[in-house]
Amino acid sequence: MERRRMDFLVLLGQAHYADHRRLIRALSCPVCGHATMARAGRRRDAVYCSGRCRSRAWRRRATRRAQSAA
């Protein structure tokens, strides 16, 4: 597990060095920007670092839907 984490951090560092924004976005939580291995340890479609960020994203989407419906 530690080796996998180091590989992840090296990949993230290389992405930052090369200014590869799409890869950085893929390796980071879309809500808080925290570097996360969400896709590696759990489901491949998990993108959030925690339940808190998942809830925040859900609330934002619900607010946007309510505003567009009004």
GROMACS .gro file of N, CA and C in nm, residues 3-50:
model
  144
    3ARG      N    1   0.384   0.165  -0.123
    3ARG     CA    2   0.446   0.180  -0.255
    3ARG      C    3   0.347   0.244  -0.353
    4ARG      N    4   0.222   0.201  -0.345
    4ARG     CA    5   0.119   0.255  -0.432
    4ARG      C    6   0.096   0.404  -0.405
    5ARG      N    7   0.101   0.440  -0.278
    5ARG     CA    8   0.084   0.580  -0.241
    5ARG      C    9   0.200   0.664  -0.293
    6MET      N   10   0.321   0.613  -0.281
    6MET     CA   11   0.437   0.686  -0.332
    6MET      C   12   0.429   0.703  -0.484
    7ASP      N   13   0.387   0.598  -0.553
    7ASP     CA   14   0.370   0.608  -0.699
    7ASP      C   15   0.269   0.715  -0.735
    8PHE      N   16   0.161   0.721  -0.657
    8PHE     CA   17   0.058   0.821  -0.679
    8PHE      C   18   0.114   0.962  -0.659
    9LEU      N   19   0.189   0.981  -0.552
    9LEU     CA   20   0.244   1.113  -0.524
    9LEU      C   21   0.348   1.155  -0.628
   10VAL      N   22   0.426   1.060  -0.677
   10VAL     CA   23   0.522   1.090  -0.784
   10VAL      C   24   0.447   1.132  -0.910
   11LEU      N   25   0.342   1.060  -0.944
   11LEU     CA   26   0.262   1.093  -1.061
   11LEU      C   27   0.200   1.232  -1.048
   12LEU      N   28   0.148   1.263  -0.930
   12LEU     CA   29   0.090   1.395  -0.908
   12LEU      C   30   0.196   1.504  -0.917
   13GLY      N   31   0.313   1.479  -0.863
   13GLY     CA   32   0.421   1.576  -0.873
   13GLY      C   33   0.464   1.600  -1.016
   14GLN      N   34   0.474   1.493  -1.095
   14GLN     CA   35   0.509   1.508  -1.236
   14GLN      C   36   0.403   1.585  -1.312
   15ALA      N   37   0.277   1.562  -1.278
   15ALA     CA   38   0.168   1.635  -1.343
   15ALA      C   39   0.176   1.784  -1.312
   16HIS      N   40   0.208   1.817  -1.187
   16HIS     CA   41   0.224   1.958  -1.149
   16HIS      C   42   0.344   2.019  -1.221
   17TYR      N   43   0.452   1.947  -1.228
   17TYR     CA   44   0.573   1.997  -1.293
   17TYR      C   45   0.547   2.026  -1.442
   18ALA      N   46   0.474   1.936  -1.506
   18ALA     CA   47   0.445   1.951  -1.648
   18ALA      C   48   0.322   2.040  -1.673
   19ASP      N   49   0.259   2.087  -1.566
   19ASP     CA   50   0.138   2.170  -1.575
   19ASP      C   51   0.029   2.099  -1.657
   20HIS      N   52   0.010   1.973  -1.629
   20HIS     CA   53  -0.089   1.890  -1.698
   20HIS      C   54  -0.221   1.901  -1.620
   21ARG      N   55  -0.300   2.000  -1.653
   21ARG     CA   56  -0.420   2.032  -1.574
   21ARG      C   57  -0.523   1.920  -1.571
   22ARG      N   58  -0.541   1.851  -1.682
   22ARG     CA   59  -0.642   1.745  -1.685
   22ARG      C   60  -0.605   1.631  -1.592
   23LEU      N   61  -0.478   1.595  -1.588
   23LEU     CA   62  -0.432   1.489  -1.499
   23LEU      C   63  -0.440   1.533  -1.354
   24ILE      N   64  -0.404   1.658  -1.327
   24ILE     CA   65  -0.414   1.709  -1.190
   24ILE      C   66  -0.559   1.704  -1.143
   25ARG      N   67  -0.650   1.744  -1.230
   25ARG     CA   68  -0.793   1.740  -1.195
   25ARG      C   69  -0.840   1.597  -1.170
   26ALA      N   70  -0.788   1.502  -1.247
   26ALA     CA   71  -0.827   1.362  -1.230
   26ALA      C   72  -0.775   1.303  -1.100
   27LEU      N   73  -0.662   1.354  -1.050
   27LEU     CA   74  -0.603   1.300  -0.928
   27LEU      C   75  -0.643   1.378  -0.803
   28SER      N   76  -0.728   1.479  -0.820
   28SER     CA   77  -0.767   1.563  -0.707
   28SER      C   78  -0.918   1.559  -0.688
   29CYS      N   79  -0.960   1.586  -0.566
   29CYS     CA   80  -1.103   1.595  -0.535
   29CYS      C   81  -1.159   1.719  -0.604
   30PRO      N   82  -1.270   1.707  -0.677
   30PRO     CA   83  -1.323   1.823  -0.748
   30PRO      C   84  -1.381   1.930  -0.657
   31VAL      N   85  -1.409   1.898  -0.532
   31VAL     CA   86  -1.468   1.995  -0.440
   31VAL      C   87  -1.361   2.073  -0.365
   32CYS      N   88  -1.267   2.003  -0.302
   32CYS     CA   89  -1.169   2.072  -0.217
   32CYS      C   90  -1.029   2.077  -0.277
   33GLY      N   91  -1.004   1.999  -0.382
   33GLY     CA   92  -0.872   1.999  -0.445
   33GLY      C   93  -0.769   1.912  -0.375
   34HIS      N   94  -0.809   1.841  -0.273
   34HIS     CA   95  -0.718   1.753  -0.199
   34HIS      C   96  -0.676   1.637  -0.288
   35ALA      N   97  -0.547   1.606  -0.289
   35ALA     CA   98  -0.499   1.492  -0.367
   35ALA      C   99  -0.560   1.365  -0.310
   36THR      N  100  -0.621   1.287  -0.395
   36THR     CA  101  -0.692   1.169  -0.347
   36THR      C  102  -0.667   1.048  -0.437
   37MET      N  103  -0.661   0.934  -0.375
   37MET     CA  104  -0.649   0.808  -0.448
   37MET      C  105  -0.785   0.740  -0.454
   38ALA      N  106  -0.889   0.819  -0.464
   38ALA     CA  107  -1.026   0.766  -0.456
   38ALA      C  108  -1.051   0.656  -0.558
   39ARG      N  109  -1.004   0.673  -0.680
   39ARG     CA  110  -1.031   0.572  -0.782
   39ARG      C  111  -0.948   0.446  -0.764
   40ALA      N  112  -0.838   0.456  -0.692
   40ALA     CA  113  -0.747   0.342  -0.680
   40ALA      C  114  -0.795   0.242  -0.576
   41GLY      N  115  -0.845   0.288  -0.462
   41GLY     CA  116  -0.877   0.198  -0.354
   41GLY      C  117  -1.019   0.147  -0.351
   42ARG      N  118  -1.109   0.220  -0.417
   42ARG     CA  119  -1.250   0.182  -0.414
   42ARG      C  120  -1.302   0.169  -0.556
   43ARG      N  121  -1.428   0.205  -0.572
   43ARG     CA  122  -1.487   0.200  -0.706
   43ARG      C  123  -1.412   0.293  -0.800
   44ARG      N  124  -1.407   0.259  -0.925
   44ARG     CA  125  -1.334   0.340  -1.023
   44ARG      C  126  -1.406   0.472  -1.052
   45ASP      N  127  -1.539   0.480  -1.025
   45ASP     CA  128  -1.611   0.603  -1.053
   45ASP      C  129  -1.617   0.697  -0.931
   46ALA      N  130  -1.556   0.657  -0.820
   46ALA     CA  131  -1.551   0.744  -0.703
   46ALA      C  132  -1.450   0.855  -0.728
   47VAL      N  133  -1.490   0.981  -0.708
   47VAL     CA  134  -1.400   1.091  -0.736
   47VAL      C  135  -1.376   1.182  -0.616
   48TYR      N  136  -1.454   1.168  -0.511
   48TYR     CA  137  -1.444   1.258  -0.397
   48TYR      C  138  -1.356   1.197  -0.289
   49CYS      N  139  -1.290   1.284  -0.212
   49CYS     CA  140  -1.197   1.235  -0.110
   49CYS      C  141  -1.269   1.190   0.016
   50SER      N  142  -1.391   1.238   0.039
   50SER     CA  143  -1.462   1.202   0.161
   50SER      C  144  -1.612   1.215   0.140
   0.00000   0.00000   0.00000
